[in-house]
Every structure is written in structure tokens, then in C-alpha cells.
CSV table of C-alpha atoms and ligand atoms in Angstrom, one decimal:
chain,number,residue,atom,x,y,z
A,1,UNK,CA,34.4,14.4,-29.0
A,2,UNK,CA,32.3,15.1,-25.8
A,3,UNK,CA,30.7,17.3,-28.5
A,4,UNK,CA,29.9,14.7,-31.0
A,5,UNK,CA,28.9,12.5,-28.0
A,6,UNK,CA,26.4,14.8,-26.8
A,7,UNK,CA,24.8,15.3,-30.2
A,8,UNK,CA,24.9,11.1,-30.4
A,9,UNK,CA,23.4,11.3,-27.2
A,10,UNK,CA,20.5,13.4,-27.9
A,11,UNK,CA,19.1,11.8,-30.4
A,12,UNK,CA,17.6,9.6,-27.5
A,13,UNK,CA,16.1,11.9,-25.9
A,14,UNK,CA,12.9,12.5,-27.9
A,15,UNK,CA,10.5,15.4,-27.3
A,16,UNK,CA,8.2,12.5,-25.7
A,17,UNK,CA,11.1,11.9,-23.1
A,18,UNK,CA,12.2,15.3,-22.5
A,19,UNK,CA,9.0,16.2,-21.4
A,20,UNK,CA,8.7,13.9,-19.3
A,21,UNK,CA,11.5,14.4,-17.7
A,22,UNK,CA,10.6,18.1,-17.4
A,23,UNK,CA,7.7,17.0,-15.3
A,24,UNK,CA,9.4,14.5,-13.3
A,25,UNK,CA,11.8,17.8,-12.2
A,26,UNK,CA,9.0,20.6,-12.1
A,27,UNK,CA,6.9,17.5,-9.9
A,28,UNK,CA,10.1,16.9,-7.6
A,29,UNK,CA,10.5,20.9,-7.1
A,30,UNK,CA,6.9,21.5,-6.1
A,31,UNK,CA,6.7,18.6,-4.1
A,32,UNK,CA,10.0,20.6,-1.8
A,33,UNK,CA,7.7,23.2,-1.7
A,34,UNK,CA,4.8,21.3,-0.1
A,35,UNK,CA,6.8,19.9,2.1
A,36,UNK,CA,8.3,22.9,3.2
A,37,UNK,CA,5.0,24.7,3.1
A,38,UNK,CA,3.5,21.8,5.1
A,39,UNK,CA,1.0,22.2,2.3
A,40,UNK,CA,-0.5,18.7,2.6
A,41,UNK,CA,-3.9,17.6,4.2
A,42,UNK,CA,-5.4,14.8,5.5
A,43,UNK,CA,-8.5,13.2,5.0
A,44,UNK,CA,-10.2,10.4,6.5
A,45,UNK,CA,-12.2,7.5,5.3
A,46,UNK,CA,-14.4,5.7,7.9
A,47,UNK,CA,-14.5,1.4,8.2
A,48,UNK,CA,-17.3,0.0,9.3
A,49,UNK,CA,-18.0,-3.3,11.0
A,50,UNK,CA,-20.5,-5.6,10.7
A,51,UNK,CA,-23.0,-4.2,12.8
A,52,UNK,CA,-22.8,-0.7,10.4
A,53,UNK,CA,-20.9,1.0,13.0
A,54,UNK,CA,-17.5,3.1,12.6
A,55,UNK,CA,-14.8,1.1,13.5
A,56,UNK,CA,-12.2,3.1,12.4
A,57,UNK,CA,-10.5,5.4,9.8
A,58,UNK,CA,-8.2,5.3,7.0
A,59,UNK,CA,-5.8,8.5,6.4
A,60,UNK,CA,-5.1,9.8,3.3
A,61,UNK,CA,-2.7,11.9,2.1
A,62,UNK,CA,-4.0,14.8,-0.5
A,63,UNK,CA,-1.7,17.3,-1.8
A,64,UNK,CA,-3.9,20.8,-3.1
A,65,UNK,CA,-2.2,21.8,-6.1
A,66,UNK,CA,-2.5,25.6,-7.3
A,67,UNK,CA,-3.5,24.8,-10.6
A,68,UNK,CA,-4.0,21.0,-10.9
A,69,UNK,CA,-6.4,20.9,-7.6
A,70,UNK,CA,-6.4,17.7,-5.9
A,71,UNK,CA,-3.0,15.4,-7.0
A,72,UNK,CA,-3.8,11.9,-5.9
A,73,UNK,CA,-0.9,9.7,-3.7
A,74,UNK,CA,-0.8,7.1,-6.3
A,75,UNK,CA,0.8,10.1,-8.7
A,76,UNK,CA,3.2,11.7,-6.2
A,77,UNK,CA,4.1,9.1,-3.4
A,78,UNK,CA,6.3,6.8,-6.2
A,79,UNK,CA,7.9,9.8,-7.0
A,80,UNK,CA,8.3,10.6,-3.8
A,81,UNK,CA,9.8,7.3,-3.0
A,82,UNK,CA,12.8,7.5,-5.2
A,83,UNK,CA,13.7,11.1,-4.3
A,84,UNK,CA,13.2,10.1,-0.4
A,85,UNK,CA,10.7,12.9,-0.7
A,86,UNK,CA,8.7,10.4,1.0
A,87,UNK,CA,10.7,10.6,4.7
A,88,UNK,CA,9.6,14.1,5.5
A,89,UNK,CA,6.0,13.6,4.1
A,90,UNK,CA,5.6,10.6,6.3
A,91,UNK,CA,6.6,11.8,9.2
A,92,UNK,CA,4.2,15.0,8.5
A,93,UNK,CA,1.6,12.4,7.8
A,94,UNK,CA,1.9,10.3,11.2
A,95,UNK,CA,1.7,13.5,13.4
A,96,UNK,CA,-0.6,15.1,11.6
A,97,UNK,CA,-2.9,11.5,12.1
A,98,UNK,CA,-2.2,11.4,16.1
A,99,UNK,CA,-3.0,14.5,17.1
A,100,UNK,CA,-6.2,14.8,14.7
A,101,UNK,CA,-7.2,11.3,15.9
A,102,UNK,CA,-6.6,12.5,19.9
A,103,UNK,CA,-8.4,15.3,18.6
A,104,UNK,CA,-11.3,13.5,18.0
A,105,UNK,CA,-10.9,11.9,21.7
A,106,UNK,CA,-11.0,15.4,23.2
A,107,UNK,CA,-14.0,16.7,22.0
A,108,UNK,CA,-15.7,13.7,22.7
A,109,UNK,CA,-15.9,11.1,19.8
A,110,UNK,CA,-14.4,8.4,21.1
A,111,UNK,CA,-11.2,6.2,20.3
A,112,UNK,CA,-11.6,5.3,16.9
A,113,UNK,CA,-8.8,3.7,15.5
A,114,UNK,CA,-6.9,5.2,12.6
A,115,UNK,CA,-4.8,3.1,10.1
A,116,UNK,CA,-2.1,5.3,8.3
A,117,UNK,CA,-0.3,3.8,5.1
A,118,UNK,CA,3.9,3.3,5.5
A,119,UNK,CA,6.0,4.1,2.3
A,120,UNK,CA,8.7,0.5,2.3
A,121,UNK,CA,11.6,3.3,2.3
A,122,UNK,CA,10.0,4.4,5.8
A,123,UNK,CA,9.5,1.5,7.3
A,124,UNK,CA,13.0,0.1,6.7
A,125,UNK,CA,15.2,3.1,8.1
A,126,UNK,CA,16.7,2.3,11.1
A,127,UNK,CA,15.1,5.3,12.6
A,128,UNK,CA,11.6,4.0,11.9
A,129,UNK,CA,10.6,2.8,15.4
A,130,UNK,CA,12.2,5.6,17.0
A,131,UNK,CA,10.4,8.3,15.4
A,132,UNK,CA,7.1,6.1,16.0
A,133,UNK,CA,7.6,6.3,20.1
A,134,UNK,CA,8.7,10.1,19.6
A,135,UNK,CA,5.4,10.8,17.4
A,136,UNK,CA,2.9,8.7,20.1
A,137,UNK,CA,4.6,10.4,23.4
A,138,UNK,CA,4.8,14.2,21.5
A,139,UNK,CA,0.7,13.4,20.0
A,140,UNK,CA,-0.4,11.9,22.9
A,141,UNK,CA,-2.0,8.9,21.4
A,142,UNK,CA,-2.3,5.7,22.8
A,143,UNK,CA,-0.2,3.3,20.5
A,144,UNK,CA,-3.5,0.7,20.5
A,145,UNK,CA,-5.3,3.6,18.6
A,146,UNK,CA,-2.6,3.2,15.8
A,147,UNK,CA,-2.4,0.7,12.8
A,148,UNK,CA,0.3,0.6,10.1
A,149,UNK,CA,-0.8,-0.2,7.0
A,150,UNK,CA,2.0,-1.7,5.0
A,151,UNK,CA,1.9,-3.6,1.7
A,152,UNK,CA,3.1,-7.2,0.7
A,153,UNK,CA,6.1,-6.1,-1.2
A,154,UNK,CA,7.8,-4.2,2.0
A,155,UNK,CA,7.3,-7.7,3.8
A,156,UNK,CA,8.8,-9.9,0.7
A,157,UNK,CA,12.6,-8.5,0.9
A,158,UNK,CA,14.8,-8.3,4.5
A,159,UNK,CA,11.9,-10.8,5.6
A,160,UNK,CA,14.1,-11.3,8.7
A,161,UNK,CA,14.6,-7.1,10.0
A,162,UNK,CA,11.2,-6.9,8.8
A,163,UNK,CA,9.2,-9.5,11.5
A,164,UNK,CA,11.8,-7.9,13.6
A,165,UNK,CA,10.4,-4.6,13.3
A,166,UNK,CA,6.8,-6.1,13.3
A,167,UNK,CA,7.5,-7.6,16.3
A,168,UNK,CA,8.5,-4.4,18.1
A,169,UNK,CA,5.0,-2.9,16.8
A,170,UNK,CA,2.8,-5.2,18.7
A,171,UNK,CA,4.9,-4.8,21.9
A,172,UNK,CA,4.4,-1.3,21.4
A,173,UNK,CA,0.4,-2.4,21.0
A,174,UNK,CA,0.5,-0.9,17.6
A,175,UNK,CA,-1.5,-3.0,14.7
A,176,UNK,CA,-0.2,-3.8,11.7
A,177,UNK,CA,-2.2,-4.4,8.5
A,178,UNK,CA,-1.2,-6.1,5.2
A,179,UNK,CA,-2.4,-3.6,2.4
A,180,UNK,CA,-3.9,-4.4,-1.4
A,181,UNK,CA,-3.3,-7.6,-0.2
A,182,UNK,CA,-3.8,-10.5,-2.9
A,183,UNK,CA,-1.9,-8.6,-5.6
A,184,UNK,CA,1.6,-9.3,-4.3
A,185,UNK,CA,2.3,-12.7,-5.8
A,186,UNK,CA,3.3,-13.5,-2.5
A,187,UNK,CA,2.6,-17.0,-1.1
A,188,UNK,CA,0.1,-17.0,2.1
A,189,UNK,CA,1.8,-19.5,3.9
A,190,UNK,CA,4.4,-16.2,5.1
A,191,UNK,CA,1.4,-14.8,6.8
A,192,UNK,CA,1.7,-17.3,9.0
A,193,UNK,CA,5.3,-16.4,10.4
A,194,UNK,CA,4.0,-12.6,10.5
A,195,UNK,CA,2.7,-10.6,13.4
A,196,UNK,CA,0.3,-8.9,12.1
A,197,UNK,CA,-3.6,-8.1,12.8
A,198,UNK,CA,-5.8,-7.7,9.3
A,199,UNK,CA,-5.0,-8.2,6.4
A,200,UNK,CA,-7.0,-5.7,3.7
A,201,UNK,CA,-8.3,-7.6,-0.1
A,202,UNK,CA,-7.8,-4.8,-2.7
A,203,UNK,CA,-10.4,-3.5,-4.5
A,204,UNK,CA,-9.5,-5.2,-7.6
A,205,UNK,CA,-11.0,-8.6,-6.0
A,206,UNK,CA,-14.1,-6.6,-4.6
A,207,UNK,CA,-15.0,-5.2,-7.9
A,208,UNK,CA,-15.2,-8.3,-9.4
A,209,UNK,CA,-16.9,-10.4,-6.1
A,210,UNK,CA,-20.2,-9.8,-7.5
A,211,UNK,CA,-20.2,-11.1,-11.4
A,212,UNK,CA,-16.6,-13.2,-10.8
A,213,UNK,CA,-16.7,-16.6,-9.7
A,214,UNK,CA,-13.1,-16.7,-9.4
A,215,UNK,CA,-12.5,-13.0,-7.7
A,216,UNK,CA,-15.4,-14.8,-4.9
A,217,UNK,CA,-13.5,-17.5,-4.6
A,218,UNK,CA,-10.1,-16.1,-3.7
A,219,UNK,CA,-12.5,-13.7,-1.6
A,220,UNK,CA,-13.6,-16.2,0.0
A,221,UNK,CA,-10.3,-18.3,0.4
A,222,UNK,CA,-8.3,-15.5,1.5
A,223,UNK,CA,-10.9,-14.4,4.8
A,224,UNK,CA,-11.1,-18.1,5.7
A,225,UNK,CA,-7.6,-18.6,5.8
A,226,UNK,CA,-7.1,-15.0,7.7
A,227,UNK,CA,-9.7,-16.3,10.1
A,228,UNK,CA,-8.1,-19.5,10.8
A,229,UNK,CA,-4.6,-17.4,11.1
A,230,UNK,CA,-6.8,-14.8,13.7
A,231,UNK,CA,-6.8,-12.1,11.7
A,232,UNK,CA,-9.2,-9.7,10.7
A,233,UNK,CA,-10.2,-9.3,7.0
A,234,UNK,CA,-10.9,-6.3,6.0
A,235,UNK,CA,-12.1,-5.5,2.3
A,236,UNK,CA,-11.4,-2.2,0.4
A,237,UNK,CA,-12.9,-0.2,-2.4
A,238,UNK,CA,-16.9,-1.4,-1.6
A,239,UNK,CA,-18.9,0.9,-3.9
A,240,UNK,CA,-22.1,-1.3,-4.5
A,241,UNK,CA,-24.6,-3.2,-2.2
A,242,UNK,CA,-24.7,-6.3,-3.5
A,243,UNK,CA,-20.6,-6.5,-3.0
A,244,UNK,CA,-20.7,-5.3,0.7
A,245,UNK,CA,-24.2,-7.8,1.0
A,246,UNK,CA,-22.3,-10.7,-0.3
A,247,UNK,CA,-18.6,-9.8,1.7
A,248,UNK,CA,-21.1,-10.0,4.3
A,249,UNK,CA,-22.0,-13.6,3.4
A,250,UNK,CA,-18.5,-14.6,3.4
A,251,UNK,CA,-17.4,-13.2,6.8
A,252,UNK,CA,-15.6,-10.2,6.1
A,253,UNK,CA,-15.0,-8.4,9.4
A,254,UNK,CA,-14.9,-4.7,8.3
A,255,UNK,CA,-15.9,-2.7,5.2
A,256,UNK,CA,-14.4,0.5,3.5
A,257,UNK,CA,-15.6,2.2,-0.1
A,258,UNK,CA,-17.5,4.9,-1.5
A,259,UNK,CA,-20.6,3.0,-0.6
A,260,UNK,CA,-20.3,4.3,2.9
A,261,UNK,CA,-18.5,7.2,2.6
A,262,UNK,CA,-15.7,8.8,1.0
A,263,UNK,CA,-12.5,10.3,2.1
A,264,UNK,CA,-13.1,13.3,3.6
A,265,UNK,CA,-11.3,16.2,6.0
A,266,UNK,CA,-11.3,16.1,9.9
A,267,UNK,CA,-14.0,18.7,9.7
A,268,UNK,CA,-16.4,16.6,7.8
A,269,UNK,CA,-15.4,13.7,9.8
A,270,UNK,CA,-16.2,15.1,12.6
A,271,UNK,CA,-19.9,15.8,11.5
A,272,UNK,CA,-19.6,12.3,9.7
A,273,UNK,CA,-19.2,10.6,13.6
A,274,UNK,CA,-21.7,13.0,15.1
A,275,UNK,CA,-24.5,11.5,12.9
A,276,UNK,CA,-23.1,8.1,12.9
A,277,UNK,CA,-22.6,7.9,16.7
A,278,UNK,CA,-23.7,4.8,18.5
A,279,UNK,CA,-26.2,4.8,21.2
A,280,UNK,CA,-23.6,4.3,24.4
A,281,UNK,CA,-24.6,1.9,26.7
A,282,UNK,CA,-25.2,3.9,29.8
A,283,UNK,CA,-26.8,6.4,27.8
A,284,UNK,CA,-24.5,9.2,28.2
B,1,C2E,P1,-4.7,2.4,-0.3
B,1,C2E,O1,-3.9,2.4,1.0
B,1,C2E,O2,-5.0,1.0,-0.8
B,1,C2E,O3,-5.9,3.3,-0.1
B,1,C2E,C1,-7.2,3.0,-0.7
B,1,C2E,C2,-7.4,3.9,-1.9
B,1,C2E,O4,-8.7,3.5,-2.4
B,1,C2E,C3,-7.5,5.4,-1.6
B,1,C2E,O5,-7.0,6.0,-2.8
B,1,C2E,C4,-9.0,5.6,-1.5
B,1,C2E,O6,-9.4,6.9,-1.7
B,1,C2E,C5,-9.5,4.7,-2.5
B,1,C2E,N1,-10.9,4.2,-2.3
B,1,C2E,C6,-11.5,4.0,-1.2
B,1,C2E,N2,-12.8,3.6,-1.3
B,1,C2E,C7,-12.9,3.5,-2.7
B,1,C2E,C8,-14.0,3.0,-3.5
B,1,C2E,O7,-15.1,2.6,-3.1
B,1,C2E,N3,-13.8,3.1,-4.9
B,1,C2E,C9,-12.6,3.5,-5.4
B,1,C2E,N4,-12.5,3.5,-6.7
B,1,C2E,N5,-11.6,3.9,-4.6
B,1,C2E,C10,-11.7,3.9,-3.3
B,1,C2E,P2,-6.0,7.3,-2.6
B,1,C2E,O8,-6.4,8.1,-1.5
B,1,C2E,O9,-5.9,7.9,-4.0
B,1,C2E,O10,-4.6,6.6,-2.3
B,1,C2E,C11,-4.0,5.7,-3.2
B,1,C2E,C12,-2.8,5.0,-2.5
B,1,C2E,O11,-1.8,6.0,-2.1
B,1,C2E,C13,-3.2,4.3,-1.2
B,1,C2E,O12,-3.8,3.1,-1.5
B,1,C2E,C14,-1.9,4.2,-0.6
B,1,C2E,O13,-1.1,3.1,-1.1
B,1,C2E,C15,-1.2,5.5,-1.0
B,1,C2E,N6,-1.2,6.5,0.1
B,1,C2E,C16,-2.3,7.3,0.5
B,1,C2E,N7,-1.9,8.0,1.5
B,1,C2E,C17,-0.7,7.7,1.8
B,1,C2E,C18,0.2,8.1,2.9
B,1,C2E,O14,-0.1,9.0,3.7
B,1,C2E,N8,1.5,7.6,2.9
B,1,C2E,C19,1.8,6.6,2.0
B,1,C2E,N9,3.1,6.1,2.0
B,1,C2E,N10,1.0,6.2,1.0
B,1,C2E,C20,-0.2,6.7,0.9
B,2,MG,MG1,-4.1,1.7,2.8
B,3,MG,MG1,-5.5,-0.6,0.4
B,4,MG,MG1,-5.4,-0.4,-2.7
């Protein structure tokens, strides 16, 4: 019967599935051995403000794959997710974004902010803040220096343990940014209960600022209700001029894309600040 069951049974699982799920397993068994490999890097994507300086970075997790070369996050990190994968890459990630960004400190590039992206499972472990103290005092980096990039959806459900949470961040001094924001469905009247600094407009709405009257006009409704709300606005995925001329026109507070520069390692970054560096005051 099991027999007869099993034979029902396959006739479900086309070739089209079972290859699928072949990858799915031979993607979850090479991501266990990045991890254990610590086979990740890191790469950094600079923000600037209004005045064309660096504000800041985004990190970025890349995985080098033998054969495949560079896999991008949005491929691995939902996997990642529902094998909790995602807890040991994380914490990899927030280490590995303190010490290079105290790095940068020490050799005498100032101290830029870096915003590093939180997976939902992450942020809601019970652990989370714990880890978050352990990984500042062991890296050495002020908390100020940090931001949390989180998106709407990790906000939406346990609203309650979540401003909890949030709350604890800025005591810490730690900012918080709402990510892709704008795609979420969420209503914006909750960012008003939230403690939170910036909120970032996904690229979606910045692609379209330039030739959509309606993707301008929720541009421009979500920074003027951030503004009002004292948050920063951030806006991601700039690749052209006349987008980052006319974010400019609406107030947007700091810019990120491929227009300025793309994601890059800490050595690059390095020689990205060193020509980028703003005259200090006193001259030194
Ligand atoms: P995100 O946080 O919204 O990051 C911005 C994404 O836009 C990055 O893709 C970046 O490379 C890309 N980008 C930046 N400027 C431009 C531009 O001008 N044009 C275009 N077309 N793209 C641009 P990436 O690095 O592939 O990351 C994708 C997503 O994966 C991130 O979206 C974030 O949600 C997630 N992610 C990345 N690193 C991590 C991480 O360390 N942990 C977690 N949990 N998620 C991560
Ligand atoms: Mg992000
Ligand atoms: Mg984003
Ligand atoms: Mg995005």
C-alpha cells in the first residue's frame, strides 16, 4: 500500500519540481559550507548627502561561488531564512561590519556610519539585543556608528515586542532605518508610533521619479511626511542624474545608486574615501 502510495505520490513530483528541489538541497548544503568556511565577503556602498559628501555606507553581503561567481542576497538570504541559515550569516555579517568600519577609524578615515540589513528571523530572537552589545563591546564600535536596516514587514507582525526592541536600539544610540520602504502596504500612520531614524524609498519609486507623475508624487509625499515625523529620507537605487537632480528638488536628505558608486570591497572603499575625503576644517 505505502507502495502504491508512493507511486500515487510521484506522479506529483514532475521533473520541473524535482529539480528544483535538487537545487533548493545542493543550495542549502553549500550555503553550510560557506558558513562554515566563513566564505562570505562584504562590500560596501557609499551614501551621500546633499552637499556630495560620504555620509555613510551600506553593507552587503556577497557569497563567491566556485562556479557560479558572485550569488546575489536576494537568491540565498530567503533561503537562508527558512533553513535559519540566516542566524549564523548575520552574526558573521555584523562583526565582520564593526570591525571593518573601526577599521576605517584606525587608519584614519573617519567615523562613517555603516547601515547593515537585519533578516526578520534575527531581529525577533530573544537573543537579538544581546548579541548586538556582545558584537559592539568585542568590535569596538561605538553603537552611534551603527544602523539597522530593517524592512516594513518585520515591523507589521508582534508590533508590540518589536517597538520594544526598537526602543532598546536608540537607548543603545543605535539607528534604525525602515528598508524598501513604500512597498509594504503598510499604512504610514505606524511610523508615527516607531522609533526610528530614516526611512529608505525603494528603488522601484526612484526609477520611475523621473517620467512617473505618480511614482514623484508618493516621492514626494513620503519625504514630506518623514520630515514632518523628523526623519531622514533616504532614497535607494539612484542610477541617473536627472533622478538624483530632481530627489534633490524634493528634499531628499541622502542618496545611494550606481550613479555614485557601486558596492564594492573594504579595499576599494578605502581608496573610494581617500579620493572622496572632505577638506577638514582645521586643515589636518
Ligand atoms: P537592500 O537592502 O534594499 O539593498 C539595496 C540593493 O540595491 C543592493 O542589492 C544593492 O546592490 C542594490 N543597488 C544599489 N544601488 C543600485 C542601483 O543604482 N541600481 C540597482 N539596480 N541596484 C542598486 P544586493 O546587494 O543584491 O542586495 C539585495 C538585498 O539583499 C538587499 O536589499 C537586502 O534586502 C538583502 N541583503 C543584502 N545584504 C544582506 C545582509 O547582510 N543581511 C540580510 N539579512 N539581508 C541582506
Ligand atoms: Mg538595505
Ligand atoms: Mg533598500
Ligand atoms: Mg531594496
Amino acid at each position: 500500500r505505502a507502495k502504491q502510495q508512493g507511486r500515487n505520490a510521484c506522479q506529483w513530483f514532475t521533473p520541473e519540481i524535482i529539480h528544483r528541489m535538487g537545487d533548493r538541497v545542493t543550495l542549502r548544503n553549500e550555503l553550510q559550507e560557506a558558513i562554515e568556511a566563513q566564505a562570505f565577503e562584504l562590500h560596501y556602498q557609499p551614501l551621500i548627502d546633499r552637499e556630495g559628501k560620504v555620509a555613510g555606507v551600506e553593507a552587503l553581503l556577497r557569497w563567491p561561488h566556485p562556479l557560479r561567481g558572485y550569488i546575489s542576497p536576494a537568491q540565498f538570504i530567503p533561503l537562508a531564512e527558512e533553513t535559519g541559515q540566516i542566524i549564523p550569516i548575520s552574526e558573521w555579517v555584523l562583526a565582520r561590519a564593526c570591525r571593518d568600519l573601526h577599521q576605517l577609524d584606525r587608519v584614519g578615515l573617519g567615523r562613517l556610519n555603516v547601515a547593515v540589513n537585519l533578516s526578520p528571523l534575527q531581529f525577533h530572537r530573544a537573543s537579538f539585543l544581546g548579541k548586538l552589545r556582545e558584537t559592539l563591546a568585542v568590535t569596538g564600535l561605538p553603537a552611534p556608528q551603527l544602523s539597522l536596516e530593517l524592512t516594513e514587514g518585520v515591523l507589521m507582525n508582534d508590533t508590540e515586542g518589536a517597538i520594544e526592541t526598537l526602543h532598546a536600539l536608540r537607548t543603545m544610540g543605535v539607528g534604525v532605518a525602515i528598508d524598501d520602504f513604500g512597498t509594504g502596504f503598510s499604512s504610514l500612520s505606524y511610523l508615527k508610533h516607531l522609533p526610528i531614524d530614516r526611512v529608505k524609498i525603494d528603488r522601484s519609486f526612484v526609477s520611475g521619479v523621473a517620467n512617473s507623475a505618480e511614482d514623484a508624487a508618493i516621492i514626494q509625499g513620503i519625504i514630506s511626511m518623514a520630515h514632518h515625523l523628523g526623519l531622514k529620507v533616504v532614497a535607494e537605487g539612484i542610477e541617473q542624474e536627472q533622478q538624483h537632480h530632481l530627489l534633490t528638488a524634493h528634499g531628499c536628505d541622502l542618496f545611494q545608486g550606481f550613479l555614485f558608486a557601486r558596492p564594492m570591497p573594504l579595499e576599494s572603499l578605502i581608496e573610494f574615501l581617500a579620493e572622496h575625503r572632505p577638506l577638514s576644517i582645521d586643515g589636518a
